[in-house]
Coordinates of C-alpha atoms in Angstrom, one line a residue:
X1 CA 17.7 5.6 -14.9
X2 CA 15.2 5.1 -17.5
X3 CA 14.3 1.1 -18.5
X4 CA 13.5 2.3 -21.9
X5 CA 14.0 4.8 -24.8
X6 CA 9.8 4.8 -25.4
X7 CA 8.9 7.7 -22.3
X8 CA 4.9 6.3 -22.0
X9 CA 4.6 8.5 -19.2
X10 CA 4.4 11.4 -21.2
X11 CA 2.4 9.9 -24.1
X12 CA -0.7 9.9 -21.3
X13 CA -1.8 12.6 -19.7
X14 CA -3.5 15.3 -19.7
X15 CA -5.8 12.5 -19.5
X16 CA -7.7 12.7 -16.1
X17 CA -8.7 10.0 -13.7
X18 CA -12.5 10.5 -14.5
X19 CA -12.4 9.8 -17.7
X20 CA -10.3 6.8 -17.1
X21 CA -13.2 5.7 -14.7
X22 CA -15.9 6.4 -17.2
X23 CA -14.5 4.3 -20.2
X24 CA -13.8 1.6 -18.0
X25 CA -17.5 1.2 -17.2
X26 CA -18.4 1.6 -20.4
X27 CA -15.8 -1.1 -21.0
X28 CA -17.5 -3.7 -18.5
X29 CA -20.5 -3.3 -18.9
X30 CA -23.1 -5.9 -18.0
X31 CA -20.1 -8.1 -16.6
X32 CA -19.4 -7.6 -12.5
X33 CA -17.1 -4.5 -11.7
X34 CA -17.4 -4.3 -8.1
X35 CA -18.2 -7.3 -5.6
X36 CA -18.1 -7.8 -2.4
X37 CA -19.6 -10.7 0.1
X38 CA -23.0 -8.7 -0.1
X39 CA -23.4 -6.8 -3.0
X40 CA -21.9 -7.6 -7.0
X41 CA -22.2 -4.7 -9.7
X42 CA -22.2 -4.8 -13.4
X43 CA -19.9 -1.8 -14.8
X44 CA -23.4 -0.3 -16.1
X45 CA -25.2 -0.8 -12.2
X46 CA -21.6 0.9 -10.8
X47 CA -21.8 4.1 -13.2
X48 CA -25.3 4.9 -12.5
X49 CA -25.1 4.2 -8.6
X50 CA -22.2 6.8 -8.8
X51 CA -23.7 9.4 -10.9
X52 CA -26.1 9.1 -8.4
X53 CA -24.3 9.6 -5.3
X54 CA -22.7 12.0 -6.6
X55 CA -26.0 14.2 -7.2
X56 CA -26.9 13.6 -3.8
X57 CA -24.0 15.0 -2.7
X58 CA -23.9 17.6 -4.6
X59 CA -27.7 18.6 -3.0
X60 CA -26.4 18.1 0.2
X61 CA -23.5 21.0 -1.0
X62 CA -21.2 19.4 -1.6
X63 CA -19.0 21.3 -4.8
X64 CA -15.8 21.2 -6.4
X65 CA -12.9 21.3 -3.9
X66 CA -14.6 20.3 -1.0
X67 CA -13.5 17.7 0.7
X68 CA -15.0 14.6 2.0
X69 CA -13.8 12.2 4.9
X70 CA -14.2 8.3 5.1
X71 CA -14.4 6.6 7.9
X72 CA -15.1 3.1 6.5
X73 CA -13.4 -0.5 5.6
X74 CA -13.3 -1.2 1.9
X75 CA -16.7 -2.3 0.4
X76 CA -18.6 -1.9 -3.1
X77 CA -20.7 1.1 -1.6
X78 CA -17.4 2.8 0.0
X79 CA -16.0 2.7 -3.9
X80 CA -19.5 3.9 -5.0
X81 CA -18.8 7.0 -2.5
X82 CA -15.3 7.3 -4.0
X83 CA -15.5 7.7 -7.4
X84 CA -18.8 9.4 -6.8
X85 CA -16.4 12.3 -5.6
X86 CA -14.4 12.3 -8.9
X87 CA -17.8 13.3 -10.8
X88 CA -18.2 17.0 -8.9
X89 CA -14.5 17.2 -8.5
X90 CA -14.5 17.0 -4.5
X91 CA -12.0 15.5 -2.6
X92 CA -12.2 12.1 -1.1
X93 CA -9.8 11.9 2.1
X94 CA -10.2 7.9 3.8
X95 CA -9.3 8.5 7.3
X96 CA -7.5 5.6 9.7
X97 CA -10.2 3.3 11.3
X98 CA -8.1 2.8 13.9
X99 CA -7.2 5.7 15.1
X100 CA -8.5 7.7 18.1
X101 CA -11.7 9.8 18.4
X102 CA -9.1 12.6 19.3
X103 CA -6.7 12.4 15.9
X104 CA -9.5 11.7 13.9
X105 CA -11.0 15.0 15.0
X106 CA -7.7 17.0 14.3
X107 CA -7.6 14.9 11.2
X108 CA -11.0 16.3 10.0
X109 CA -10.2 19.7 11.2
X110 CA -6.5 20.0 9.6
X111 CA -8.3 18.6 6.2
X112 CA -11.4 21.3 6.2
X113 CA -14.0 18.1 5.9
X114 CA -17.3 19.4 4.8
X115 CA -19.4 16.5 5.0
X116 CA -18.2 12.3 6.3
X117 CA -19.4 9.2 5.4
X118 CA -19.0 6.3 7.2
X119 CA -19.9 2.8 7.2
X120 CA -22.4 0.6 9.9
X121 CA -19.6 -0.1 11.9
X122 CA -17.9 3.1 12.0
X123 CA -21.4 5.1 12.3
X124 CA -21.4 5.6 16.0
X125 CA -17.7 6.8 15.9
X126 CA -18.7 9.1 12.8
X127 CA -21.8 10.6 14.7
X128 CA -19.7 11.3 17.9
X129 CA -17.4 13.3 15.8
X130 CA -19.8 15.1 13.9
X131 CA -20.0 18.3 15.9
X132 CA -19.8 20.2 12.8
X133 CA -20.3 18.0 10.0
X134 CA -23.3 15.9 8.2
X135 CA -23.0 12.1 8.4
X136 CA -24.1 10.0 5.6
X137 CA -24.2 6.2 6.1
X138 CA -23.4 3.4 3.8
X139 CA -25.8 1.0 5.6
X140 CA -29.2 -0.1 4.5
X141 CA -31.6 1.1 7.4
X142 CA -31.5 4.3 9.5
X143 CA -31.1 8.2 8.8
X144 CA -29.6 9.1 5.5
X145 CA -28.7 5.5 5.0
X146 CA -27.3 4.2 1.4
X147 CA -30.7 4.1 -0.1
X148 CA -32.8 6.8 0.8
X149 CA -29.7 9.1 -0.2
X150 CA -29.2 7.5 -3.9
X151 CA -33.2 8.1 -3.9
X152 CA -32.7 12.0 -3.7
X153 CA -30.4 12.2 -6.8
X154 CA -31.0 13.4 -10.5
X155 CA -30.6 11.3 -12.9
X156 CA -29.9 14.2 -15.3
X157 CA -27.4 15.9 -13.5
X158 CA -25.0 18.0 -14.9
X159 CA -21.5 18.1 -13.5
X160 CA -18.5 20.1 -13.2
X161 CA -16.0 20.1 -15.7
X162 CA -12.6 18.1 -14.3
X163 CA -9.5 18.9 -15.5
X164 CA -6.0 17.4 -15.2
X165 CA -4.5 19.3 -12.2
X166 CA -7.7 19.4 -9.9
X167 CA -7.1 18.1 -7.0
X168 CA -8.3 14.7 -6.5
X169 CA -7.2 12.7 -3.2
X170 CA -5.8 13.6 0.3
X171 CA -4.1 10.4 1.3
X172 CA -3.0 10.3 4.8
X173 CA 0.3 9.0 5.7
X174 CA 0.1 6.6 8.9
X175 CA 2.1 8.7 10.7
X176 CA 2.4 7.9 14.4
X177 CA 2.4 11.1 16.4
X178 CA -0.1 14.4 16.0
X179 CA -1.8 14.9 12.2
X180 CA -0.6 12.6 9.9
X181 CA 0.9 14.2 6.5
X182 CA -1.5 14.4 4.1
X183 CA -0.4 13.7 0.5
X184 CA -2.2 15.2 -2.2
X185 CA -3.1 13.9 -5.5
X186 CA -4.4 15.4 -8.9
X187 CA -6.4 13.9 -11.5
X188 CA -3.6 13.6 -13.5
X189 CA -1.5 11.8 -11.1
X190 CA -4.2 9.3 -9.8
X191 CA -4.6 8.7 -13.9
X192 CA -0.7 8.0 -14.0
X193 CA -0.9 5.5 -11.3
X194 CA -3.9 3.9 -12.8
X195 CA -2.6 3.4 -16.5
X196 CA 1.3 2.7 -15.5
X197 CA -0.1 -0.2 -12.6
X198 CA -0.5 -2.7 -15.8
X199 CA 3.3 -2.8 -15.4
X200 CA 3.1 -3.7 -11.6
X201 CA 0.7 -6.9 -11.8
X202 CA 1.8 -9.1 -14.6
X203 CA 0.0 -7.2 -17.6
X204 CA -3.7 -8.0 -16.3
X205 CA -6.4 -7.9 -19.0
X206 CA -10.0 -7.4 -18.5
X207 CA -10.5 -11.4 -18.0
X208 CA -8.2 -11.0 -14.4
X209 CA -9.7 -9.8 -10.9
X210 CA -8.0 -8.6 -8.0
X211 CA -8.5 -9.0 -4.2
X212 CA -8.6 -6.4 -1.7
X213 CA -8.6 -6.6 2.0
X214 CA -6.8 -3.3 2.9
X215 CA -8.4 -0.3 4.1
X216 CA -9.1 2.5 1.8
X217 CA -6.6 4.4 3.4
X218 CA -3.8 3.4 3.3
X219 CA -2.0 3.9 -0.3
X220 CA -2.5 0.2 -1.1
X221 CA -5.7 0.2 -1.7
X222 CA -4.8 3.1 -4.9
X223 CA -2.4 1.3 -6.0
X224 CA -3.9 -1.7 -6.6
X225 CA -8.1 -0.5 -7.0
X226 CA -7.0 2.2 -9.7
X227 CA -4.8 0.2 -12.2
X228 CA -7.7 -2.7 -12.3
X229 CA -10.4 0.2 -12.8
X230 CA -8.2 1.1 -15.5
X231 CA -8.1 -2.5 -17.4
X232 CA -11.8 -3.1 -16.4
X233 CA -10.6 -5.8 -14.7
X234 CA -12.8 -7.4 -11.5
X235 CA -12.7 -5.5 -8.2
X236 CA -13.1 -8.1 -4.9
X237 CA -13.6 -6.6 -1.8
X238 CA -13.4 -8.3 1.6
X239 CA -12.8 -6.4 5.1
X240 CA -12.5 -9.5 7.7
X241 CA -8.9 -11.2 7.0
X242 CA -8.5 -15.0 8.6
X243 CA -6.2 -16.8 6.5
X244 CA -8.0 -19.6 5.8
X245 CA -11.1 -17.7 5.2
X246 CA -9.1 -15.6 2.3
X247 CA -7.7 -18.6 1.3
X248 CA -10.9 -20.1 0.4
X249 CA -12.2 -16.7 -0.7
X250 CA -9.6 -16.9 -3.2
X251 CA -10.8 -20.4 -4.9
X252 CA -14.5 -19.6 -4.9
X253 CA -14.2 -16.4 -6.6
X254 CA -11.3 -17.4 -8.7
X255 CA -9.0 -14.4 -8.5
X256 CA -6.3 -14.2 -10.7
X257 CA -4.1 -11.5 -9.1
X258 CA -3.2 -11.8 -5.1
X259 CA -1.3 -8.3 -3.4
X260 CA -0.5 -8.7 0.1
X261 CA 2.5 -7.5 2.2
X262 CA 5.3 -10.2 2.9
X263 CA 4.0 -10.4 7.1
X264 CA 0.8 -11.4 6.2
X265 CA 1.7 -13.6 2.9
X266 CA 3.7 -16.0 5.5
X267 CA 0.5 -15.6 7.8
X268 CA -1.3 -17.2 4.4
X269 CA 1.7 -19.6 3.6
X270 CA 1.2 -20.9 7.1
X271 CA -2.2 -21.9 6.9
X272 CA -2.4 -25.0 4.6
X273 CA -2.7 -23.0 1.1
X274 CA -2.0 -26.6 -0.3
X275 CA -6.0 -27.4 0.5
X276 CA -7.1 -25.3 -1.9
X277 CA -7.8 -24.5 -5.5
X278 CA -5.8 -22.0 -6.5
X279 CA -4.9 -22.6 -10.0
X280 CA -6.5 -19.5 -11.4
X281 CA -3.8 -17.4 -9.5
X282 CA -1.4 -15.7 -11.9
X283 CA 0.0 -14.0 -9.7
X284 CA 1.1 -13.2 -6.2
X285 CA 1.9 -9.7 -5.6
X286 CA 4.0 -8.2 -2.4
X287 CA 5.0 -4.7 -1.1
X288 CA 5.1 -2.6 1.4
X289 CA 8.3 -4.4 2.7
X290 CA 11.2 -6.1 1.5
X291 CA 11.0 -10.1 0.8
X292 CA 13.4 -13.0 1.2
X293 CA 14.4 -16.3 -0.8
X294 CA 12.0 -18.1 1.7
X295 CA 9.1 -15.8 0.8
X296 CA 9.7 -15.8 -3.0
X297 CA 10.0 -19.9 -2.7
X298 CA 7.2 -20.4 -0.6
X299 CA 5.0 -18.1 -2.9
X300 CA 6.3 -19.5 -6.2
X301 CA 5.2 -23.5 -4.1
X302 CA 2.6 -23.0 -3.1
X303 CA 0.6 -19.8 -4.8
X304 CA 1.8 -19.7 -8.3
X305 CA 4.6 -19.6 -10.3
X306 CA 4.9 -15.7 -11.2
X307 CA 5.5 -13.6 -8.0
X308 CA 6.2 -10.1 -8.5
X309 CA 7.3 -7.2 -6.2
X310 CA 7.5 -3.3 -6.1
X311 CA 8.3 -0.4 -4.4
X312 CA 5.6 1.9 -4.5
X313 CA 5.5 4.8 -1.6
X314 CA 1.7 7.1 -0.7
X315 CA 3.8 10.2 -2.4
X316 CA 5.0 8.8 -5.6
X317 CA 2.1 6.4 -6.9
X318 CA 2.3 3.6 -9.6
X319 CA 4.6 5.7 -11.9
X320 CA 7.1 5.8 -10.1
X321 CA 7.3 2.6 -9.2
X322 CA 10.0 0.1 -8.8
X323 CA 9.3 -3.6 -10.0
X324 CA 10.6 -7.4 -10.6
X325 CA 8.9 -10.1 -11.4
X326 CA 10.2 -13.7 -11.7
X327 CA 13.4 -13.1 -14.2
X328 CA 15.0 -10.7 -11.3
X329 CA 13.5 -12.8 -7.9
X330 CA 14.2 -16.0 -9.2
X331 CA 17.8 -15.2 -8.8
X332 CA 17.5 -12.5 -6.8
X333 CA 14.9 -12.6 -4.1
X334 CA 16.0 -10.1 -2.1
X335 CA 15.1 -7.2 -5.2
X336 CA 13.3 -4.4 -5.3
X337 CA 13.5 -4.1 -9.2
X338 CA 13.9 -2.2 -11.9
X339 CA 11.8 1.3 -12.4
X340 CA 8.4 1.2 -14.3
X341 CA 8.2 2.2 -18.0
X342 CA 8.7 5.8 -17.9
X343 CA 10.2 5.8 -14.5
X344 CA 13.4 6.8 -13.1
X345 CA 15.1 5.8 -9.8
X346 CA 18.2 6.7 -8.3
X347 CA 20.5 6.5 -5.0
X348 CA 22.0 10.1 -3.6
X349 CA 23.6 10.9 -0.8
X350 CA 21.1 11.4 2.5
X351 CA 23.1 14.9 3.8
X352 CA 23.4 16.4 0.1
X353 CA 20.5 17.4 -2.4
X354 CA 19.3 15.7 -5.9
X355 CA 22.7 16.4 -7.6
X356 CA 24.6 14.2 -4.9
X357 CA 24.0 10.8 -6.9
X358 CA 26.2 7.7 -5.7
X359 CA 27.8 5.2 -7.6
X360 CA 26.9 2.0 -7.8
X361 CA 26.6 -0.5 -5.4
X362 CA 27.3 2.4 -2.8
X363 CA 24.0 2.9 -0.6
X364 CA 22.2 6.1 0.0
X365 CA 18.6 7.5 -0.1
X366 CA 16.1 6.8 -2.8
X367 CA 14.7 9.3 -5.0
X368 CA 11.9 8.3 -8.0
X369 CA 10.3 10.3 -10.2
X370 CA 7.3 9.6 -12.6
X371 CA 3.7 11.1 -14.0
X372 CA 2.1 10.1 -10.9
X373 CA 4.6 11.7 -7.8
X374 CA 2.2 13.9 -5.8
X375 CA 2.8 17.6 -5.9
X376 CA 3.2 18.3 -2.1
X377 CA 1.8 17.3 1.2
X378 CA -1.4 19.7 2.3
X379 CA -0.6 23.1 4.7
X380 CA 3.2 21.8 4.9
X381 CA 5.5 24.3 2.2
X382 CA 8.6 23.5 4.1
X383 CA 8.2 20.0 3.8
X384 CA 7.3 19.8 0.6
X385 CA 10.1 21.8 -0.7
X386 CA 12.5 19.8 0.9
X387 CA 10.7 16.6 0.0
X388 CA 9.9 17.4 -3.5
X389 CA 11.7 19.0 -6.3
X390 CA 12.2 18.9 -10.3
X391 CA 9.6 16.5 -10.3
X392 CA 11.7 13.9 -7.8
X393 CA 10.6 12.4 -4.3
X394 CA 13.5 12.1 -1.4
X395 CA 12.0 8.8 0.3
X396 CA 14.0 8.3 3.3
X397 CA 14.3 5.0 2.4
X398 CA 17.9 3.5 2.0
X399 CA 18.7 1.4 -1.1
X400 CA 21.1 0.7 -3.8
X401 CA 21.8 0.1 -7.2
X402 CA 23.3 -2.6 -9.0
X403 CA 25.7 -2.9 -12.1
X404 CA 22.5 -4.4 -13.8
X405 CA 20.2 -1.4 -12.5
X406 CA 18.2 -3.2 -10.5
X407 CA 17.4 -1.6 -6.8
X408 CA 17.6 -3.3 -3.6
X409 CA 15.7 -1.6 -0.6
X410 CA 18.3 -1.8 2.4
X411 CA 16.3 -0.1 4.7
X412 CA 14.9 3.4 6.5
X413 CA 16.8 6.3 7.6
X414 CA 14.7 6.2 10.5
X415 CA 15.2 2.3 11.1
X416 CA 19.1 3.1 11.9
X417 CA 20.3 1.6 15.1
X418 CA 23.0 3.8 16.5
X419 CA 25.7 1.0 17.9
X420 CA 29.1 1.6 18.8
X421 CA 29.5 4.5 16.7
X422 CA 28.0 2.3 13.2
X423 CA 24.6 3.0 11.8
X424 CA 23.1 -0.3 11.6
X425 CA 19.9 -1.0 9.3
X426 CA 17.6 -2.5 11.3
X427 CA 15.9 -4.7 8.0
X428 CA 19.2 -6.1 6.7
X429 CA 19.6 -7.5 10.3
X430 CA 16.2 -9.2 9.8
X431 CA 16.7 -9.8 6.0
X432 CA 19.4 -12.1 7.3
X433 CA 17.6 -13.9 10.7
X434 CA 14.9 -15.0 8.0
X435 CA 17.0 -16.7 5.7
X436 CA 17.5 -19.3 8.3
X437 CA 14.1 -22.4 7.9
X438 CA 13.0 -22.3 11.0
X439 CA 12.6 -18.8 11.7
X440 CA 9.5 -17.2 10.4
X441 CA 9.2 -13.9 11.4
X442 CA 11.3 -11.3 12.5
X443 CA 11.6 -7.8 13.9
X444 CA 14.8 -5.7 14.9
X445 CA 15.2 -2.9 17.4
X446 CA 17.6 -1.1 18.6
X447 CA 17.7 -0.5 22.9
X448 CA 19.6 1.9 25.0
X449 CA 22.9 0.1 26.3
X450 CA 25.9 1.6 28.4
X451 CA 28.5 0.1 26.4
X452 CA 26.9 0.6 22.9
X453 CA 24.8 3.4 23.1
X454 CA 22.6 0.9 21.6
X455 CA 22.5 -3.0 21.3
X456 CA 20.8 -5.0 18.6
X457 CA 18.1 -6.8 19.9
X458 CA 16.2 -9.4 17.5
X459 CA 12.3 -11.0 17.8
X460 CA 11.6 -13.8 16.3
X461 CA 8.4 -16.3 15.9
X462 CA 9.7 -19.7 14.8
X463 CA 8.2 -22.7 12.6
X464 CA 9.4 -25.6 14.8
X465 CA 11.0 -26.1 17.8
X466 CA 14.1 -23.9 17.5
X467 CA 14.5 -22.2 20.7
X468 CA 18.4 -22.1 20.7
X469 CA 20.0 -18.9 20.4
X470 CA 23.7 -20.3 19.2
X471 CA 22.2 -22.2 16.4
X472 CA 20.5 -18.9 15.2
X473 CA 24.2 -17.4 15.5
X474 CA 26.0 -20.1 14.2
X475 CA 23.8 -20.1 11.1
X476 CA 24.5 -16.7 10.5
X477 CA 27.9 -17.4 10.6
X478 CA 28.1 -20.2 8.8
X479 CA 26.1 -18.4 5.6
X480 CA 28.2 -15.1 5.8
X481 CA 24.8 -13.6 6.0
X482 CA 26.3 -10.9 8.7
X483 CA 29.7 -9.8 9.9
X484 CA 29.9 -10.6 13.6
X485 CA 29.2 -6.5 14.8
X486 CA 25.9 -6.7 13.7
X487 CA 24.9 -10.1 14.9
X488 CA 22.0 -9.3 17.2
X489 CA 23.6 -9.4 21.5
X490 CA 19.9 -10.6 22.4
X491 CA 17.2 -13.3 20.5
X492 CA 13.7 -13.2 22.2
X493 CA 11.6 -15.9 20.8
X494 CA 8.0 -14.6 20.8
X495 CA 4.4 -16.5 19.8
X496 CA 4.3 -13.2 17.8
X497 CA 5.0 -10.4 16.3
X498 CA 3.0 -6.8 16.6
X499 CA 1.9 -5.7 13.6
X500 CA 0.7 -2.2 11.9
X501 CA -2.8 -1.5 10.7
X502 CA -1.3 -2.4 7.3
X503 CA 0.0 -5.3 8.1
X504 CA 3.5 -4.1 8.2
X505 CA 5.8 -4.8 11.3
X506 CA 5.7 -2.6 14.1
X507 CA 8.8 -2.2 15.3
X508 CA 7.9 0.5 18.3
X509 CA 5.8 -2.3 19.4
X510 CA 8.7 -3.8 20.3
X511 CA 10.9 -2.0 22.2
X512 CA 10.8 -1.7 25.8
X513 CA 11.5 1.9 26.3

């Protein structure tokens, strides 16, 4: 479904991302771009210190299609880096910090990485891993640190040209087992997700700034970084997360536009947000997961009024995106939204192809399609055949549509717990466990029972001193939140809950098997 009869989408591009970048520079000018706890550019500082990176990469030769890893947190100099790839049309790829020496080497290996470049803390790691490839490090002492390589660059260089369907990004899923997929991006798509993202935050304007805390690689960090590079908006970096510490982070630079996913927003709501000043917040942004009326409440109390939500996914960028803002959460916080200008969402059956599309209220998998869906995962045909076609993304996600159009996220394919012969979805159980006060967090699994095949089994961290299981039940009841088969047949209460390196839930974490 489209939102409008005006198709923006198609008005934009064969517009690429650099260009996007380099008029937004121009744009800001002498005022900050990029800051971070150590280091604040002006728009003007930020161009030249990636024109100049990106000379000295290129005399370290590195060309057009090569690609570059990252192992690094988020930081002004990591952006520098970045965008410094965009110039000679080589291929940024931001690997997981988390993950082990022995993935990250397949990682670099499945992606071809020519060259990495890693931060102080990751340098060691980097350096170990380097058999075959040159290290460049962000820090400010030591070999080939930050300084000493912007020294070696010309001033005059002369780039490649970039066009529209050069590849651009390798954005790694975080997949759990073996190489995770690797989603590529063009210019044009990364420029699609960049100019549509003004529809995601509450129209920002080059007056707002935005915090950032995730890693540059997870998809997160595109979809928020890119759209504000497009408005010449502010840029806040900041890799250590403590709640209070973000919280005050938020006050003393005065940042107008808040993203976090809804586990670590109640984190934030939980530590005393009423202390500060945060009156300049115009909005607070989730995703990544589905919220609740407790969530959109507390947000709209406490943060600011405006809380908006979308459904954005590593494959289908800003463009596709799904997004409400307070007219759909205020009466209906459980939303996902309505698609992005240009847009088009829609619900099909999981076991049929595109043309399979059910009717409304009925729920299936999601499709989207938009100027920004990538154009296929790297060294993976089969997948991306079956994943991507006519321009549409299969998501695995579950969801449904409304007789107003508006989507509602009911889940993962692979989140289905098989009991007594029903496919249960393991976040509507936990959609329905946090609607009750007390209870505020919760995670779902599904474990192997004789009877069942599987029972539901529910972890919860509470806010006071609930600790009895029947009350839980009896709420549950008592709200028609669940018909009785998929009331959970265990309640663990748990100080807390594991968690992602997104911030996500972690439901393997949880299961005992």
């Amino acid at each position: 479904m489209k939102t409008t009869d005006r198709d923006p989408q198609k008005e934009l591009f064969d517009e690429t991302f650099l260009s996007c970048f380099q008029r937004a520079c121009r744009e800001r000018g002498k005022n900050e771009f990029f800051t971070d706890p150590t280091l604040r550019l002006s728009g003007d500082d930020y161009y030249v210190q990636t024109r100049a990176f990106a000379s000295a990469l290129r005399k370290r030769g590195i060309n057009k299609g090569d690609v570059v890893a990252f192992l690094c947190q988020s930081s002004v100099r990591q952006s520098v880096a970045f965008f410094a790839c965009q110039f000679l049309g080589a291929v940024p790829c931001c690997l997981h910090v988390n993950e082990t020496s022995g993935r990250l080497s397949k990682t670099l290996e499945f992606v071809s990485a020519k060259l990495i470049i890693a931060d102080q803390v990751h340098l060691d790691v980097a350096r170990n891993l380097a058999t075959n490839h040159t290290v460049i490090s962000l820090a400010d002492e030591g070999e080939s640190n930050y300084v000493s390589f912007l020294a070696g660059s010309d001033p005059g260089e002369t780039f490649p040209r970039i066009i529209a369907s050069d590849l651009a990004l390798i954005l790694l899923s975080s997949g759990t087992t073996g190489v995770p997929k690797c989603v590529l991006h063009t210019q044009k798509t990364l420029a699609a997700t960049a100019s549509i993202g003004r529809f995601i935050y509450d129209s920002p304007s080059p007056r707002d700034s935005v915090i950032v805390v995730m890693g540059p690689s997870f998809a997160a960090w595109i979809h928020t970084v890119l759209p504000f590079v497009n408005i010449a908006g502010r840029i806040h970096f900041d890799q250590q997360f403590e709640p209070r510490r973000f919280l005050q982070t938020i006050q003393d630079e005065r940042i107008s536009v808040v993203p976090l996913v809804p586990t670590v927003w109640r984190i934030v709501l939980a530590s005393k947000p009423e202390e500060f000043n945060l009156s300049h917040v115009k909005c607070a942004f989730y995703s990544g997961e589905p919220g609740s009326a407790s969530l959109v409440r507390d947000l709209s109390k406490n943060i600011c009024s405006k809380v908006f939500t979308a459904y954005l996914a590593s494959e289908g960028g800003n463009a596709s995106g799904v997004v409400a803002g307070p007219q759909i959460l205020n009466s209906s916080p459980h939303a996902t939204g309505i698609p992005v200008p240009g847009g088009e969402v829609q619900v099909i059956n999981p076991e049929g192809d595109l043309t399979d599309r059910l009717p409304t209220g009925m729920v299936g998998e999601v499709v989207v399609r938009g100027c920004s869906v990538s154009p296929g995962y790297l060294k993976n045909p089969n997948l991306t055949a079956d994943r991507f076609r006519d321009g549409w993304w299969r998501s695995s996600d579950l969801g449904l549509i409304d007789e107003m159009g508006i989507l509602f996220i009911k889940g993962r394919l692979d989140n289905q717990i098989n009991t007594g012969a029903i496919k249960v979805s393991a976040e509507e159980i936990e959609h329905a466990l946090l609607q009750h006060p007390d209870i505020q967090f919760a995670g779902v699994v599904g474990e192997p029972d004789a009877q069942w095949g599987e029972r539901i089994e529910a972890h919860i961290v509470v806010k006071g001193k609930l600790r009895d299981e029947t009350e839980i039940l009896s709420f549950i009841e008592a709200n028609q939140l669940l018909p009785r088969h998929l009331w959970p047949k265990v309640i663990h209460f748990r100080e807390f809950l594991p968690l992602g390196p997104t911030g996500k839930l972690y439901r393997k974490g949880l299961q005992r098997r």
